[in-house]
PDB file of C-alpha atoms in Angstrom:
ATOM      1  CA  GLY A   1       7.571  14.200   2.317  1.00  0.00           C
ATOM      2  CA  ASP A   2       9.870  12.157   0.123  1.00  0.00           C
ATOM      3  CA  SER A   3       8.214   9.794  -2.342  1.00  0.00           C
ATOM      4  CA  VAL A   4       8.882   7.483  -5.275  1.00  0.00           C
ATOM      5  CA  THR A   5       6.606   6.957  -8.253  1.00  0.00           C
ATOM      6  CA  GLN A   6       7.140   4.120 -10.678  1.00  0.00           C
ATOM      7  CA  MET A   7       5.225   2.931 -13.676  1.00  0.00           C
ATOM      8  CA  GLU A   8       2.361   0.561 -13.232  1.00  0.00           C
ATOM      9  CA  GLY A   9       2.747  -3.031 -14.263  1.00  0.00           C
ATOM     10  CA  PRO A  10       2.721  -5.622 -15.354  1.00  0.00           C
ATOM     11  CA  VAL A  11       5.217  -5.043 -18.117  1.00  0.00           C
ATOM     12  CA  THR A  12       5.070  -7.928 -20.566  1.00  0.00           C
ATOM     13  CA  LEU A  13       7.933  -8.443 -23.009  1.00  0.00           C
ATOM     14  CA  SER A  14       9.310 -11.076 -25.297  1.00  0.00           C
ATOM     15  CA  GLU A  15      12.780 -12.396 -24.668  1.00  0.00           C
ATOM     16  CA  GLU A  16      15.542 -10.111 -26.032  1.00  0.00           C
ATOM     17  CA  ALA A  17      13.278  -7.046 -26.013  1.00  0.00           C
ATOM     18  CA  PHE A  18      14.426  -3.701 -24.627  1.00  0.00           C
ATOM     19  CA  LEU A  19      13.216  -2.856 -21.132  1.00  0.00           C
ATOM     20  CA  THR A  20      12.500   0.505 -19.537  1.00  0.00           C
ATOM     21  CA  ILE A  21      10.818   0.885 -16.172  1.00  0.00           C
ATOM     22  CA  ASN A  22      10.258   4.517 -15.281  1.00  0.00           C
ATOM     23  CA  CYS A  23      10.926   5.870 -11.811  1.00  0.00           C
ATOM     24  CA  THR A  24      10.683   9.461 -10.597  1.00  0.00           C
ATOM     25  CA  TYR A  25      11.208  10.775  -7.116  1.00  0.00           C
ATOM     26  CA  THR A  26      10.462  13.703  -4.862  1.00  0.00           C
ATOM     27  CA  ALA A  27      12.997  14.533  -2.183  1.00  0.00           C
ATOM     28  CA  THR A  28      13.976  17.618  -0.232  1.00  0.00           C
ATOM     29  CA  GLY A  29      17.627  16.651   0.139  1.00  0.00           C
ATOM     30  CA  TYR A  30      20.122  14.691  -1.938  1.00  0.00           C
ATOM     31  CA  PRO A  31      18.987  11.093  -1.759  1.00  0.00           C
ATOM     32  CA  SER A  32      20.677   7.900  -2.812  1.00  0.00           C
ATOM     33  CA  LEU A  33      18.639   5.943  -5.345  1.00  0.00           C
ATOM     34  CA  PHE A  34      18.209   2.193  -5.638  1.00  0.00           C
ATOM     35  CA  TRP A  35      16.610  -0.518  -7.678  1.00  0.00           C
ATOM     36  CA  TYR A  36      15.690  -3.691  -5.826  1.00  0.00           C
ATOM     37  CA  VAL A  37      14.432  -6.898  -7.412  1.00  0.00           C
ATOM     38  CA  GLN A  38      12.130  -9.496  -5.869  1.00  0.00           C
ATOM     39  CA  TYR A  39      12.024 -12.856  -7.626  1.00  0.00           C
ATOM     40  CA  PRO A  40       8.957 -15.043  -7.024  1.00  0.00           C
ATOM     41  CA  GLY A  41       8.893 -16.326  -3.451  1.00  0.00           C
ATOM     42  CA  GLU A  42      12.124 -14.579  -2.505  1.00  0.00           C
ATOM     43  CA  GLY A  43      13.260 -11.497  -0.636  1.00  0.00           C
ATOM     44  CA  LEU A  44      14.552  -8.146  -1.829  1.00  0.00           C
ATOM     45  CA  GLN A  45      17.873  -8.074  -3.618  1.00  0.00           C
ATOM     46  CA  LEU A  46      19.784  -4.923  -4.383  1.00  0.00           C
ATOM     47  CA  LEU A  47      20.112  -4.659  -8.153  1.00  0.00           C
ATOM     48  CA  LEU A  48      21.953  -1.363  -8.466  1.00  0.00           C
ATOM     49  CA  LYS A  49      22.362   2.017  -6.831  1.00  0.00           C
ATOM     50  CA  ALA A  50      23.553   5.558  -7.426  1.00  0.00           C
ATOM     51  CA  THR A  51      24.477   8.014  -4.713  1.00  0.00           C
ATOM     52  CA  LYS A  52      24.798  11.317  -6.547  1.00  0.00           C
ATOM     53  CA  ALA A  53      23.631  13.144  -9.641  1.00  0.00           C
ATOM     54  CA  ASP A  54      24.818  11.759 -12.986  1.00  0.00           C
ATOM     55  CA  ASP A  55      26.025   8.523 -11.402  1.00  0.00           C
ATOM     56  CA  LYS A  56      25.125   5.417 -13.384  1.00  0.00           C
ATOM     57  CA  GLY A  57      24.421   2.224 -11.503  1.00  0.00           C
ATOM     58  CA  SER A  58      24.767  -1.039 -13.403  1.00  0.00           C
ATOM     59  CA  ASN A  59      24.531  -4.750 -12.700  1.00  0.00           C
ATOM     60  CA  LYS A  60      23.632  -7.904 -14.669  1.00  0.00           C
ATOM     61  CA  GLY A  61      23.006  -5.849 -17.816  1.00  0.00           C
ATOM     62  CA  PHE A  62      20.647  -3.437 -16.041  1.00  0.00           C
ATOM     63  CA  GLU A  63      21.467   0.274 -15.884  1.00  0.00           C
ATOM     64  CA  ALA A  64      19.970   3.388 -14.337  1.00  0.00           C
ATOM     65  CA  THR A  65      21.267   6.958 -14.324  1.00  0.00           C
ATOM     66  CA  TYR A  66      20.583   9.417 -11.491  1.00  0.00           C
ATOM     67  CA  ARG A  67      19.073  12.442 -13.249  1.00  0.00           C
ATOM     68  CA  LYS A  68      18.682  15.343 -10.856  1.00  0.00           C
ATOM     69  CA  GLU A  69      17.251  17.710 -13.474  1.00  0.00           C
ATOM     70  CA  THR A  70      14.336  15.373 -14.192  1.00  0.00           C
ATOM     71  CA  THR A  71      14.303  13.707 -10.734  1.00  0.00           C
ATOM     72  CA  SER A  72      14.365  10.321 -12.423  1.00  0.00           C
ATOM     73  CA  PHE A  73      16.140   6.979 -12.120  1.00  0.00           C
ATOM     74  CA  HIS A  74      14.753   4.877 -14.960  1.00  0.00           C
ATOM     75  CA  LEU A  75      15.780   1.226 -15.160  1.00  0.00           C
ATOM     76  CA  GLU A  76      16.880  -0.114 -18.548  1.00  0.00           C
ATOM     77  CA  LYS A  77      18.132  -3.351 -20.018  1.00  0.00           C
ATOM     78  CA  GLY A  78      18.982  -3.892 -23.642  1.00  0.00           C
ATOM     79  CA  SER A  79      17.883  -7.520 -23.953  1.00  0.00           C
ATOM     80  CA  VAL A  80      15.726  -9.157 -21.291  1.00  0.00           C
ATOM     81  CA  GLN A  81      15.660 -12.852 -20.483  1.00  0.00           C
ATOM     82  CA  VAL A  82      12.917 -15.061 -19.099  1.00  0.00           C
ATOM     83  CA  SER A  83      14.932 -15.240 -15.881  1.00  0.00           C
ATOM     84  CA  ASP A  84      14.502 -11.466 -15.430  1.00  0.00           C
ATOM     85  CA  SER A  85      10.820 -11.995 -14.648  1.00  0.00           C
ATOM     86  CA  ALA A  86      10.354 -10.461 -11.201  1.00  0.00           C
ATOM     87  CA  VAL A  87       9.024  -7.411  -9.391  1.00  0.00           C
ATOM     88  CA  TYR A  88      11.288  -4.370  -9.547  1.00  0.00           C
ATOM     89  CA  PHE A  89      11.205  -1.695  -6.843  1.00  0.00           C
ATOM     90  CA  CYS A  90      12.646   1.773  -7.143  1.00  0.00           C
ATOM     91  CA  ALA A  91      13.611   3.296  -3.804  1.00  0.00           C
ATOM     92  CA  LEU A  92      15.373   6.260  -2.263  1.00  0.00           C
ATOM     93  CA  SER A  93      17.088   6.921   0.994  1.00  0.00           C
ATOM     94  CA  ASP A  94      18.059  10.162   2.582  1.00  0.00           C
ATOM     95  CA  GLN A  95      20.969  10.314   4.971  1.00  0.00           C
ATOM     96  CA  SER A  96      18.996  12.537   7.310  1.00  0.00           C
ATOM     97  CA  THR A  97      16.254   9.976   7.789  1.00  0.00           C
ATOM     98  CA  ASP A  98      18.068   6.694   7.115  1.00  0.00           C
ATOM     99  CA  LYS A  99      15.173   4.715   5.765  1.00  0.00           C
ATOM    100  CA  LEU A 100      14.227   3.440   2.341  1.00  0.00           C
ATOM    101  CA  ILE A 101      11.124   4.776   0.676  1.00  0.00           C
ATOM    102  CA  PHE A 102       9.874   2.371  -1.953  1.00  0.00           C
ATOM    103  CA  GLY A 103       7.776   2.751  -5.030  1.00  0.00           C
ATOM    104  CA  THR A 104       4.859   0.426  -5.536  1.00  0.00           C
ATOM    105  CA  GLY A 105       6.864  -2.055  -7.607  1.00  0.00           C
ATOM    106  CA  THR A 106       6.579  -3.042 -11.266  1.00  0.00           C
ATOM    107  CA  ARG A 107       6.039  -6.637 -12.241  1.00  0.00           C
ATOM    108  CA  LEU A 108       8.021  -7.705 -15.302  1.00  0.00           C
ATOM    109  CA  GLN A 109       6.967 -10.801 -17.213  1.00  0.00           C
ATOM    110  CA  VAL A 110       9.251 -12.040 -19.976  1.00  0.00           C
ATOM    111  CA  PHE A 111       8.024 -14.722 -22.338  1.00  0.00           C
ATOM    112  CA  PRO A 112      10.174 -16.916 -24.611  1.00  0.00           C
TER     113      PRO A 112
ATOM    114  CA  GLU B   4      28.862 -12.833   0.025  1.00  0.00           C
ATOM    115  CA  PRO B   5      27.643 -11.850   3.527  1.00  0.00           C
ATOM    116  CA  GLU B   6      23.931 -12.363   4.129  1.00  0.00           C
ATOM    117  CA  VAL B   7      21.211 -11.210   6.447  1.00  0.00           C
ATOM    118  CA  THR B   8      19.520 -14.320   7.844  1.00  0.00           C
ATOM    119  CA  GLN B   9      15.896 -14.385   8.990  1.00  0.00           C
ATOM    120  CA  THR B  10      14.057 -17.110  10.865  1.00  0.00           C
ATOM    121  CA  PRO B  11      11.552 -18.592  10.574  1.00  0.00           C
ATOM    122  CA  SER B  12      10.769 -18.279   6.892  1.00  0.00           C
ATOM    123  CA  HIS B  13       7.075 -18.760   7.557  1.00  0.00           C
ATOM    124  CA  GLN B  14       5.110 -18.461  10.799  1.00  0.00           C
ATOM    125  CA  VAL B  15       1.430 -19.052  11.377  1.00  0.00           C
ATOM    126  CA  THR B  16      -0.041 -17.718  14.589  1.00  0.00           C
ATOM    127  CA  GLN B  17      -3.434 -17.294  16.155  1.00  0.00           C
ATOM    128  CA  MET B  18      -4.864 -13.823  16.537  1.00  0.00           C
ATOM    129  CA  GLY B  19      -3.952 -12.385  19.925  1.00  0.00           C
ATOM    130  CA  GLN B  20      -0.737 -14.365  20.272  1.00  0.00           C
ATOM    131  CA  GLU B  21       2.741 -12.886  20.510  1.00  0.00           C
ATOM    132  CA  VAL B  22       5.352 -13.603  17.856  1.00  0.00           C
ATOM    133  CA  ILE B  23       9.061 -12.951  17.699  1.00  0.00           C
ATOM    134  CA  LEU B  24      10.743 -12.641  14.326  1.00  0.00           C
ATOM    135  CA  ARG B  25      14.479 -13.151  14.328  1.00  0.00           C
ATOM    136  CA  CYS B  26      17.248 -11.714  12.224  1.00  0.00           C
ATOM    137  CA  VAL B  27      21.010 -12.048  12.135  1.00  0.00           C
ATOM    138  CA  PRO B  28      22.412  -8.947  10.403  1.00  0.00           C
ATOM    139  CA  ILE B  29      25.760  -8.831   8.640  1.00  0.00           C
ATOM    140  CA  SER B  30      28.420  -8.877  11.321  1.00  0.00           C
ATOM    141  CA  ASN B  31      30.151  -5.551  10.655  1.00  0.00           C
ATOM    142  CA  HIS B  32      26.948  -3.619  10.033  1.00  0.00           C
ATOM    143  CA  LEU B  33      25.818  -1.106  12.637  1.00  0.00           C
ATOM    144  CA  TYR B  34      22.376  -0.031  11.413  1.00  0.00           C
ATOM    145  CA  PHE B  35      19.407  -2.370  11.501  1.00  0.00           C
ATOM    146  CA  TYR B  36      15.895  -2.106  10.115  1.00  0.00           C
ATOM    147  CA  TRP B  37      12.567  -3.832   9.846  1.00  0.00           C
ATOM    148  CA  TYR B  38      10.223  -3.409   6.888  1.00  0.00           C
ATOM    149  CA  ARG B  39       6.994  -5.130   6.002  1.00  0.00           C
ATOM    150  CA  GLN B  40       5.152  -5.902   2.799  1.00  0.00           C
ATOM    151  CA  ILE B  41       1.477  -6.722   2.909  1.00  0.00           C
ATOM    152  CA  LEU B  42       0.643  -9.075   0.048  1.00  0.00           C
ATOM    153  CA  GLY B  43       0.569  -7.212  -3.255  1.00  0.00           C
ATOM    154  CA  GLN B  44       1.430  -3.863  -1.705  1.00  0.00           C
ATOM    155  CA  LYS B  45       4.519  -1.729  -1.388  1.00  0.00           C
ATOM    156  CA  VAL B  46       7.332  -2.319   1.061  1.00  0.00           C
ATOM    157  CA  GLU B  47       6.904  -0.110   4.133  1.00  0.00           C
ATOM    158  CA  PHE B  48       9.454   1.041   6.688  1.00  0.00           C
ATOM    159  CA  LEU B  49       8.757   0.059  10.287  1.00  0.00           C
ATOM    160  CA  VAL B  50      11.788   0.942  12.385  1.00  0.00           C
ATOM    161  CA  SER B  51      15.503   1.670  12.348  1.00  0.00           C
ATOM    162  CA  PHE B  52      17.886   0.792  15.163  1.00  0.00           C
ATOM    163  CA  TYR B  53      21.385   1.958  15.967  1.00  0.00           C
ATOM    164  CA  ASN B  54      23.584   1.847  19.025  1.00  0.00           C
ATOM    165  CA  ASN B  55      21.025  -0.217  20.939  1.00  0.00           C
ATOM    166  CA  GLU B  56      18.171   2.179  20.502  1.00  0.00           C
ATOM    167  CA  ILE B  57      15.477   3.050  18.031  1.00  0.00           C
ATOM    168  CA  SER B  58      16.575   5.793  15.641  1.00  0.00           C
ATOM    169  CA  GLU B  59      13.299   6.264  13.844  1.00  0.00           C
ATOM    170  CA  LYS B  60       9.942   4.534  13.645  1.00  0.00           C
ATOM    171  CA  SER B  61       6.936   4.848  11.385  1.00  0.00           C
ATOM    172  CA  GLU B  62       3.360   5.396  12.478  1.00  0.00           C
ATOM    173  CA  ILE B  63       2.790   1.691  11.840  1.00  0.00           C
ATOM    174  CA  PHE B  64       5.242   0.859  14.635  1.00  0.00           C
ATOM    175  CA  ASP B  65       2.948   1.409  17.596  1.00  0.00           C
ATOM    176  CA  ASP B  66       3.040  -0.029  21.116  1.00  0.00           C
ATOM    177  CA  GLN B  67       2.203  -3.452  19.731  1.00  0.00           C
ATOM    178  CA  PHE B  68       5.702  -3.670  18.260  1.00  0.00           C
ATOM    179  CA  SER B  69       9.117  -3.740  19.878  1.00  0.00           C
ATOM    180  CA  VAL B  70      12.665  -4.444  18.748  1.00  0.00           C
ATOM    181  CA  GLU B  71      15.640  -5.741  20.615  1.00  0.00           C
ATOM    182  CA  ARG B  72      19.229  -6.701  20.077  1.00  0.00           C
ATOM    183  CA  PRO B  73      19.512  -9.273  22.860  1.00  0.00           C
ATOM    184  CA  ASP B  74      23.103 -10.236  22.100  1.00  0.00           C
ATOM    185  CA  GLY B  75      25.868  -9.304  19.693  1.00  0.00           C
ATOM    186  CA  SER B  76      24.354 -11.014  16.705  1.00  0.00           C
ATOM    187  CA  ASN B  77      20.546 -11.197  16.812  1.00  0.00           C
ATOM    188  CA  PHE B  78      18.011  -8.471  16.082  1.00  0.00           C
ATOM    189  CA  THR B  79      14.398  -9.285  16.875  1.00  0.00           C
ATOM    190  CA  LEU B  80      10.980  -7.863  16.144  1.00  0.00           C
ATOM    191  CA  LYS B  81       8.275  -8.712  18.666  1.00  0.00           C
ATOM    192  CA  ILE B  82       4.614  -8.286  17.838  1.00  0.00           C
ATOM    193  CA  ARG B  83       2.338  -8.496  20.852  1.00  0.00           C
ATOM    194  CA  SER B  84      -1.285  -9.555  20.522  1.00  0.00           C
ATOM    195  CA  THR B  85      -1.211 -10.107  16.768  1.00  0.00           C
ATOM    196  CA  LYS B  86      -4.093  -8.965  14.590  1.00  0.00           C
ATOM    197  CA  LEU B  87      -5.270 -10.282  11.237  1.00  0.00           C
ATOM    198  CA  GLU B  88      -3.917  -7.174   9.528  1.00  0.00           C
ATOM    199  CA  ASP B  89      -0.412  -7.969  10.774  1.00  0.00           C
ATOM    200  CA  SER B  90      -0.269 -10.732   8.171  1.00  0.00           C
ATOM    201  CA  ALA B  91       2.573  -9.709   5.877  1.00  0.00           C
ATOM    202  CA  MET B  92       6.110 -10.451   4.817  1.00  0.00           C
ATOM    203  CA  TYR B  93       8.547  -8.932   7.288  1.00  0.00           C
ATOM    204  CA  PHE B  94      12.012  -8.049   6.062  1.00  0.00           C
ATOM    205  CA  CYS B  95      15.044  -7.353   8.170  1.00  0.00           C
ATOM    206  CA  ALA B  96      17.846  -5.250   6.693  1.00  0.00           C
ATOM    207  CA  SER B  97      21.226  -4.003   7.800  1.00  0.00           C
ATOM    208  CA  SER B  98      23.615  -1.349   6.614  1.00  0.00           C
ATOM    209  CA  GLU B  99      27.216  -0.409   7.196  1.00  0.00           C
ATOM    210  CA  ALA B 100      26.529   3.324   7.043  1.00  0.00           C
ATOM    211  CA  LYS B 101      23.618   5.618   7.690  1.00  0.00           C
ATOM    212  CA  GLY B 102      21.538   6.644   4.695  1.00  0.00           C
ATOM    213  CA  GLY B 103      22.373   3.569   2.696  1.00  0.00           C
ATOM    214  CA  ILE B 104      25.286   5.103   0.859  1.00  0.00           C
ATOM    215  CA  ARG B 105      26.885   1.685   0.877  1.00  0.00           C
ATOM    216  CA  GLY B 106      23.535  -0.014   0.353  1.00  0.00           C
ATOM    217  CA  TYR B 107      21.087  -1.889   2.508  1.00  0.00           C
ATOM    218  CA  THR B 108      21.174  -5.687   2.592  1.00  0.00           C
ATOM    219  CA  PHE B 109      17.855  -7.423   3.093  1.00  0.00           C
ATOM    220  CA  GLY B 110      17.076 -10.867   4.414  1.00  0.00           C
ATOM    221  CA  SER B 111      14.765 -13.271   2.617  1.00  0.00           C
ATOM    222  CA  GLY B 112      11.875 -12.352   4.865  1.00  0.00           C
ATOM    223  CA  THR B 113       9.495 -14.035   7.284  1.00  0.00           C
ATOM    224  CA  ARG B 114       5.984 -14.575   6.040  1.00  0.00           C
ATOM    225  CA  LEU B 115       3.662 -14.059   9.007  1.00  0.00           C
ATOM    226  CA  THR B 116       0.139 -15.387   8.719  1.00  0.00           C
ATOM    227  CA  VAL B 117      -2.297 -14.483  11.480  1.00  0.00           C
ATOM    228  CA  VAL B 118      -5.405 -16.690  11.583  1.00  0.00           C
TER     229      VAL B 118
END
């Protein structure tokens, strides 16, 4: 079945460092891909999405490009802030099944 | 920005009791979902609901669980005879279109603690 694999955490960075969180997926169809963020004590917030190959999702300085050839959707940010500390979830949905399949989440800790 | 609202934010219940978790989806959304996240683990799909019936459910969603849209605005998850392992964060979500092409919007969650 469909699945999402993302890098283990925690990822620990200093403020202004470059961030990459890897995400790869397995899907039989043509899924939409998402990154969700969960700040401490809060719910899931959609960070960005891409619905077809080569689409780039972006929001709040974060970017991810839907790469069909490598089945990847890596999250990047050029300069992280302490306020970016959170758990980041990669997820996919397939129109035929209409549910989100999440990765295990990657905790990001940014220190001043 | 429209929100999905969940109540209560935290519920403590005794093992064996019934609980009802409530959600108010975004008003023009047609597809509704429940997910759960056991502490420290991944977010898992429970059930999807469209046109007043269940569209899909996971193997977690057994006879202990039920969902209902009792009126035009609320969407509820009922857990009968709660067990310790039902302790988790439960998220409601809604979507305008099937497959999340326009994105899924999640509520802030209800933390259920079964003691």
